[in-house]
Coordinates of N, CA and C in Angstrom, one line a residue:
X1 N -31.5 -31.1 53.7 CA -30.5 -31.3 52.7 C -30.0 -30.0 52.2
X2 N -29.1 -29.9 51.9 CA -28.6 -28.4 51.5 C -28.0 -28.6 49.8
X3 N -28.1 -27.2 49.6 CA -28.2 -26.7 48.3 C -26.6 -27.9 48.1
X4 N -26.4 -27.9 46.5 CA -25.2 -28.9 46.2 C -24.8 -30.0 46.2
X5 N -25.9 -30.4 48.0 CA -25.7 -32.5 48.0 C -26.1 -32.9 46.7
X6 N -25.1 -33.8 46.6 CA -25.1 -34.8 45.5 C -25.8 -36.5 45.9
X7 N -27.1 -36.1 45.1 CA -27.8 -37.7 45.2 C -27.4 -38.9 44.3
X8 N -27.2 -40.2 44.3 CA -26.2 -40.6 43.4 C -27.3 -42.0 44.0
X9 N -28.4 -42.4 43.0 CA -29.4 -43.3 42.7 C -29.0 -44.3 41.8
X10 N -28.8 -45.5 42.1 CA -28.3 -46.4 41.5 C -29.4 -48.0 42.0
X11 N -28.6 -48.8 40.8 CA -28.9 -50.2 40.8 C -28.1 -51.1 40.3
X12 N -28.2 -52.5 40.3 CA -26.7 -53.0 39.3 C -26.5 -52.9 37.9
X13 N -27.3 -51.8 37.5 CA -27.3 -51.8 36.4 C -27.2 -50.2 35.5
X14 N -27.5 -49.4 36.4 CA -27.5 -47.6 35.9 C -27.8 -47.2 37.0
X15 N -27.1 -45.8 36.8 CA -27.1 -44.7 38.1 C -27.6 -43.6 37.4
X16 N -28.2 -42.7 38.5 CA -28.5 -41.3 38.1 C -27.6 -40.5 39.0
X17 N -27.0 -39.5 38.5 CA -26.3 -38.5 39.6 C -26.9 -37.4 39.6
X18 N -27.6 -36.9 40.7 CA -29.1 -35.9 40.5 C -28.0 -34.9 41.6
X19 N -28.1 -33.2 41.5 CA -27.3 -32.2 42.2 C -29.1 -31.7 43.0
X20 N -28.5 -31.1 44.3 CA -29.5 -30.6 44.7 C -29.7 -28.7 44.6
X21 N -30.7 -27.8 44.3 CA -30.8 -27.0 43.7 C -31.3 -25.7 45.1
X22 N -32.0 -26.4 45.8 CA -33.1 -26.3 46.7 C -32.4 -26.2 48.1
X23 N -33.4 -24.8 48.5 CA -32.8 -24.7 50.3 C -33.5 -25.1 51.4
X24 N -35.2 -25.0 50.6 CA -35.9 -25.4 52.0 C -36.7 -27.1 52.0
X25 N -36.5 -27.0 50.7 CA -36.8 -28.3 50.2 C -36.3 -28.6 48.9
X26 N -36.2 -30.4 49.0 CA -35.1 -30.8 47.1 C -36.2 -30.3 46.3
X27 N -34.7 -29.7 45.3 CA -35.3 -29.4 44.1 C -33.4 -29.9 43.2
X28 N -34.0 -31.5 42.7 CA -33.3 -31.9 42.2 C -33.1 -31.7 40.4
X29 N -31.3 -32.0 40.1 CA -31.5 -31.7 38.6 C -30.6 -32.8 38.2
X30 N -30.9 -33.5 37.2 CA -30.1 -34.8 36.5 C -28.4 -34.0 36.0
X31 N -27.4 -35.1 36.9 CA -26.3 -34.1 36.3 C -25.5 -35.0 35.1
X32 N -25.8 -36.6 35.7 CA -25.4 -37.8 35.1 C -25.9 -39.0 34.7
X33 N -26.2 -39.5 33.8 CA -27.1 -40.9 33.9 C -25.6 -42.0 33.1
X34 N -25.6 -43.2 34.4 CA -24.5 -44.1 34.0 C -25.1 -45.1 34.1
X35 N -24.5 -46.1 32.9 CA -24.4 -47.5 32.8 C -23.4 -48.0 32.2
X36 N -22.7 -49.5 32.4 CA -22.0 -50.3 32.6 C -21.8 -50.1 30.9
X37 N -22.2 -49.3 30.0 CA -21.6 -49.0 28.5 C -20.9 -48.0 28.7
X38 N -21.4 -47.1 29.6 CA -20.7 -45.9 29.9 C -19.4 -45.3 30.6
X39 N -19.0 -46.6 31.1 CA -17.8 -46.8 32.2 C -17.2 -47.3 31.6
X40 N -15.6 -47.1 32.4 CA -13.8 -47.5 31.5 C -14.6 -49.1 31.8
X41 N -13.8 -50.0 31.2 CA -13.9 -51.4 31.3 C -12.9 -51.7 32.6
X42 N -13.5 -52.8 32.7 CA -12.6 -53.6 33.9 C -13.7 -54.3 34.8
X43 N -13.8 -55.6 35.3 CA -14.1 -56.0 35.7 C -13.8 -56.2 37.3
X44 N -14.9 -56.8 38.3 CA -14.4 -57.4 39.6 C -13.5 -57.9 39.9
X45 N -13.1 -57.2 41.0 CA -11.6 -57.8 41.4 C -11.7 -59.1 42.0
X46 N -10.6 -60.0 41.9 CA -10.9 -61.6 42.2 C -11.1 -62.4 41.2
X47 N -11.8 -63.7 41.7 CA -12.5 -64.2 40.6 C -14.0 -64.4 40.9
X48 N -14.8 -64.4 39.9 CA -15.8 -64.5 40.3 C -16.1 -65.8 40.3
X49 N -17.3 -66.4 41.3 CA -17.8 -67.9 41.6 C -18.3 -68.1 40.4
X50 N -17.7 -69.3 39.8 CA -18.2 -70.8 39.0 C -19.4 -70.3 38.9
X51 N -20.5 -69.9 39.7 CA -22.0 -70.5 39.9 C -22.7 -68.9 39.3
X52 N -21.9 -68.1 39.4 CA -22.1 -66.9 39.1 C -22.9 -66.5 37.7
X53 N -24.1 -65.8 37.1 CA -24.4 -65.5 36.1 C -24.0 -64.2 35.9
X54 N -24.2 -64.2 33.9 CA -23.4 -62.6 33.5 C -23.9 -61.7 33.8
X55 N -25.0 -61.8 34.3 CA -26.3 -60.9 35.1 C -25.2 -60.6 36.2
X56 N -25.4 -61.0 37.1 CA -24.8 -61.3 38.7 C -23.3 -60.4 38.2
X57 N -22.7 -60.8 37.2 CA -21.4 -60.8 36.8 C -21.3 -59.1 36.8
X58 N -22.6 -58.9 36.1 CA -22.7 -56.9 35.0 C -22.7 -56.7 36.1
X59 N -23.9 -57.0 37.3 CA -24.1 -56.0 38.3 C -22.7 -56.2 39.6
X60 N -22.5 -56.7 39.4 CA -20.9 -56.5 40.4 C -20.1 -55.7 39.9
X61 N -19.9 -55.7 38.5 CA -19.0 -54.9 37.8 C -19.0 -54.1 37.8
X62 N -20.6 -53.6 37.5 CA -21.0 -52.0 37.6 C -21.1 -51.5 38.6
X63 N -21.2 -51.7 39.9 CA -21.1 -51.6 40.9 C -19.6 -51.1 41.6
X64 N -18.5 -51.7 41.2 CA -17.3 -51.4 41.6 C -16.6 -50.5 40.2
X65 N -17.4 -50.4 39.4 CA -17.0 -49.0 38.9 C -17.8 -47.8 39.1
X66 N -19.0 -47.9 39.6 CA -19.8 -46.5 40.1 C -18.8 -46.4 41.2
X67 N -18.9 -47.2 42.1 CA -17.9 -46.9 43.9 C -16.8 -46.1 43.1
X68 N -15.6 -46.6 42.3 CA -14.8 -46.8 41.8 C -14.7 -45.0 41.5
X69 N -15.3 -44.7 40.6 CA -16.3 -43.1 40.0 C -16.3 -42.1 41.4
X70 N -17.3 -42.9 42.3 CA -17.4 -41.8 43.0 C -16.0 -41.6 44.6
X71 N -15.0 -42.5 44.6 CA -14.2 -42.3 45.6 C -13.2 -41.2 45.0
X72 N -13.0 -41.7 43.1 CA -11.7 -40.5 42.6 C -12.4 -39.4 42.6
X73 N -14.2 -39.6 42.7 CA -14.6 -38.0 42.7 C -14.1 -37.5 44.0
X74 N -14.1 -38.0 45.3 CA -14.0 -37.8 46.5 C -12.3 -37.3 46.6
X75 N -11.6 -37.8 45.9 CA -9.9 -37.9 46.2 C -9.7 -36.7 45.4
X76 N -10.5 -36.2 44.7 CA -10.0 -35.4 44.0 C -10.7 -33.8 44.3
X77 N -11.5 -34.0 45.1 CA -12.7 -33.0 46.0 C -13.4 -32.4 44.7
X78 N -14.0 -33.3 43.9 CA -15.2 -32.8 43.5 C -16.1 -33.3 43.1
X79 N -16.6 -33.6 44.8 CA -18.3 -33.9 45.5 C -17.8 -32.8 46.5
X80 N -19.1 -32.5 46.5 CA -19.6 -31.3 47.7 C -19.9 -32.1 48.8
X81 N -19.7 -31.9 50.4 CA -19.9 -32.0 51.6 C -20.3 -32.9 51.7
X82 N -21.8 -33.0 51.2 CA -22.8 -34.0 51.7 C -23.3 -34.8 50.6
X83 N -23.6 -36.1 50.8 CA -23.9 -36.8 49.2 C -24.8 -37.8 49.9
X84 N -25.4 -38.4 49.3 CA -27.0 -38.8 49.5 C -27.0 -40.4 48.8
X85 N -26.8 -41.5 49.1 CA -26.6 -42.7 48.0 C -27.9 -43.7 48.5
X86 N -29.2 -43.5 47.4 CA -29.9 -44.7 47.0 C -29.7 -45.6 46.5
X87 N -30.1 -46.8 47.0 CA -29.5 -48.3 46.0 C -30.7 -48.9 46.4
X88 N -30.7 -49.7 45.6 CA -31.4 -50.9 46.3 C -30.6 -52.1 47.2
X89 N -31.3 -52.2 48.1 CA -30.6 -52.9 49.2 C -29.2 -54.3 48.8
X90 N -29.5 -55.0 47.8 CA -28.1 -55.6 47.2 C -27.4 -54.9 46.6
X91 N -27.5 -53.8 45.9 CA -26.5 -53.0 45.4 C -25.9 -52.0 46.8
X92 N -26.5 -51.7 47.8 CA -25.9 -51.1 49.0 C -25.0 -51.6 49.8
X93 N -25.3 -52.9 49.9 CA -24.6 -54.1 50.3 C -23.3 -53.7 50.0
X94 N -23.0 -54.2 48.0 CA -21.8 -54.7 47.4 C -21.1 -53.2 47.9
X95 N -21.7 -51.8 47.8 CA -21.2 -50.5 47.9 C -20.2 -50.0 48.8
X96 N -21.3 -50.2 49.7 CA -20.7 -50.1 51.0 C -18.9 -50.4 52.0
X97 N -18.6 -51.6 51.6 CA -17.4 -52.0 51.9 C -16.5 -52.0 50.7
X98 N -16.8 -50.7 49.5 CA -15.8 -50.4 48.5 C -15.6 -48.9 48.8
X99 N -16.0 -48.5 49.8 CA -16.4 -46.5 49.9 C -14.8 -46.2 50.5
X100 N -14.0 -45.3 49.9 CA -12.8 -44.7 50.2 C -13.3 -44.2 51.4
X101 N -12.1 -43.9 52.3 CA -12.8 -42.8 53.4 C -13.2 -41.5 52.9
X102 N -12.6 -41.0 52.4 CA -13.2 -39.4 52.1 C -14.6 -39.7 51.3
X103 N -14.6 -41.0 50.4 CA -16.1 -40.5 50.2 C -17.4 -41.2 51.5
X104 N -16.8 -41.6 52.1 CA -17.7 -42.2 53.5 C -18.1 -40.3 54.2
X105 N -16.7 -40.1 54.5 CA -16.8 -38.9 55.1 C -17.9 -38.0 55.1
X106 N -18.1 -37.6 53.5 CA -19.3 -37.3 52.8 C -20.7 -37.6 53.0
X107 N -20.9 -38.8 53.1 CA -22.1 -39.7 52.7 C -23.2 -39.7 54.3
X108 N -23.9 -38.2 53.9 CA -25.0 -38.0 55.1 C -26.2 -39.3 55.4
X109 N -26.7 -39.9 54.6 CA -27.7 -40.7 54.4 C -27.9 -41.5 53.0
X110 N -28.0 -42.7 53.7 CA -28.3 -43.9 52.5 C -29.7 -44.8 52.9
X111 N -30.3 -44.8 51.7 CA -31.4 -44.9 51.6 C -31.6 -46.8 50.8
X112 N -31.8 -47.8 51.2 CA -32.2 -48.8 50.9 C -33.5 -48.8 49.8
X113 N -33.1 -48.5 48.5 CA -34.7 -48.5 47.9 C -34.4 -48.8 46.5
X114 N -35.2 -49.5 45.4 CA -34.9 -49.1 44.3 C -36.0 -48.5 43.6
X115 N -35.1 -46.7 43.5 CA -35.5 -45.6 42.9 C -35.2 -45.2 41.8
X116 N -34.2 -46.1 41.1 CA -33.2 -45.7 40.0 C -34.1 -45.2 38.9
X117 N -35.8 -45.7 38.6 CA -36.6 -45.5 37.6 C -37.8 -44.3 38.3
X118 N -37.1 -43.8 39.3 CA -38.1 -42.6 40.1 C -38.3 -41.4 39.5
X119 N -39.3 -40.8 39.3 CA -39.4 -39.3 38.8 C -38.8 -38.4 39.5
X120 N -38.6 -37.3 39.3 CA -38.0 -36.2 40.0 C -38.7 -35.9 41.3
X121 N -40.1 -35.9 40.8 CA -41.2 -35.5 42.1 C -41.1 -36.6 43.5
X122 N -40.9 -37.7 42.8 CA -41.1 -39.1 43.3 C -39.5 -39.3 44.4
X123 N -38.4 -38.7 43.6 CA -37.5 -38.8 44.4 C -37.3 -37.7 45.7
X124 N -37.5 -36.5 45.3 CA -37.8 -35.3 45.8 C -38.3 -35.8 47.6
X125 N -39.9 -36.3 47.1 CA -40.6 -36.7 47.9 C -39.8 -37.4 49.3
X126 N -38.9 -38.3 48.4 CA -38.5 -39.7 49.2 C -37.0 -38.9 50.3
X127 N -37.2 -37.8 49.7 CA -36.0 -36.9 50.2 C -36.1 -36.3 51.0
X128 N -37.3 -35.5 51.4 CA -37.9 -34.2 52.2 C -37.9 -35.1 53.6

């Protein structure tokens, strides 16, 4: 991983946006911590299913506003080269087919996990 990548740890519910510090190994630093209070409003595009809970409902929402976050970061070139996206595997899912190309371009490694409550050392680790 090189000095800069941007780690971007999430779940349907808060992200951490951790910068990396470190040349021979992470040495991560908290740049952002987001949740669904902390984002412009707007909900999922479409409609959502009848069957759907407000649960199900937040974590869609938040989800296509993190993507949302990180492609104008990409359009606007400020993410560095390489970017690093943890999720847990349903939130990778919804992610995935909302990623702009420039921020795909970017995106060295994705990691299926939910780390969003990981310590520094803990993420580090899951990184090396």
């Amino acid at each position: 991983m090189k000095p800069q990548t941007l780690v971007v740890v999430a779940d349907g519910a808060s992200a951490v946006i951790w910068r990396n510090h470190g040349h021979a190994t992470p040495d991560l630093a908290v740049v952002e911590r987001v949740d669904l209070s902390s984002m412009p409003q707007g909900g999922p595009s479409g409609h959502a299913p009848e069957d759907q809970s407000k649960r199900e409902l937040d974590e869609a929402t938040f989800i296509k506003l993190l993507v949302h976050k990180l492609n104008a970061m990409a359009l606007a070139h400020d993410l560095p080269d390489e970017v690093i996206i943890i999720a847990d595997p349903d939130s990778l899912g919804q992610m995935r087919p909302q990623y702009h190309g420039e921020l795909k371009r970017r995106i060295v490694r994705e990691i299926a996990k939910t780390l969003v409550k990981a310590s520094k050392q803990d993420l580090e680790k899951a990184l090396a």
